[in-house]
Amino acid sequence: MGLFKKKKTVDIGAVPTHIAVIMDGNGRWAKKRGLPRSAGHAVGAETFRTVATYCKDIGVRYFTVYAFSTENWKRPQEEVDALMDLFRKYLREAADTMAERGVAVRVIGDLSVLPDDIMSLIHETGQIADGLGPDAATATLCINYGGRDEIKNAVRALAREVQAGTLQPEDITEAHIAGRLYTAHMPDPDLIIRPSGEIRVSNFLLWQSAYSEYYFTDTLWPDFKTSDMDAAIADYNRRQRRFGGV
Ligand code: IPE
Ligand code: IPE
Ligand code: MG
């Protein structure tokens, strides 16, 4: 473990600093097999573990996944409960293995409404992640995350500072806003992958994705393999990012 870096199977070129994934298609994967949706989530969670480890092995510094949106509470209670159980399982596993694996697991989103035991697990993993130091790769789970909700919270924070007299409205810069998002300590994603054939953003990283490259694939998330990640990175490397320049 850790002695040998896994070899890349194909030459995928330079590795992006920050890759984000909208982990979608778990329900359809299960339906195709006549299984309950929760079975799709369980396999999707395994895919997360495999792909997060692979990203760390090939040198991706930040790997961020959309695991539960602010809109996903609309789903049947049974499905929400199954997802919360998976968060419990994977956070416990992260707490136990993070130091050995060298990946700092962090959670972002509006965590205040999550069950108390999940909040404690998030706190515990956060403390272990802090102990790994700044050189560790980071895997971030977005739970009860919504891009609009995040921006609303940043606006509230700035409004409070203006009200307290510590900030003037005309002094507010883009950096002030970015600095009050959940992702304040991360670079913006270079590449955002959405599996399952849906071609929409679904409220993910709205501010941070201003100049991200998108990659869409019909593969359902539970079927997503490290070779799909290679294909996404290779595609990313064929693009020319201009950031509005020439
Ligand atoms: C993504 O898979 C996981 C979550 C949104 C929690 P879905 O559950 O949305 O799967 P589909 O889109 O119904 O196939
Ligand atoms: C986006 O997927 C949220 C996550 C993957 C966590 P959804 O399945 O909730 O998105 P929509 O409803 O198809 O836009
Ligand atoms: Mg979906």
Coordinates of C-alpha atoms and ligand atoms in Angstrom, one line a residue, residues 24-25 28 75 194, ligand 3:
D24 CA -26.3 10.2 -10.9
G25 CA -28.1 7.1 -12.3
R28 CA -32.1 3.6 -13.0
R75 CA -37.7 11.5 -2.3
R194 CA -22.2 13.9 -15.0
Ligands
MG3 MG -31.0 11.2 -10.6

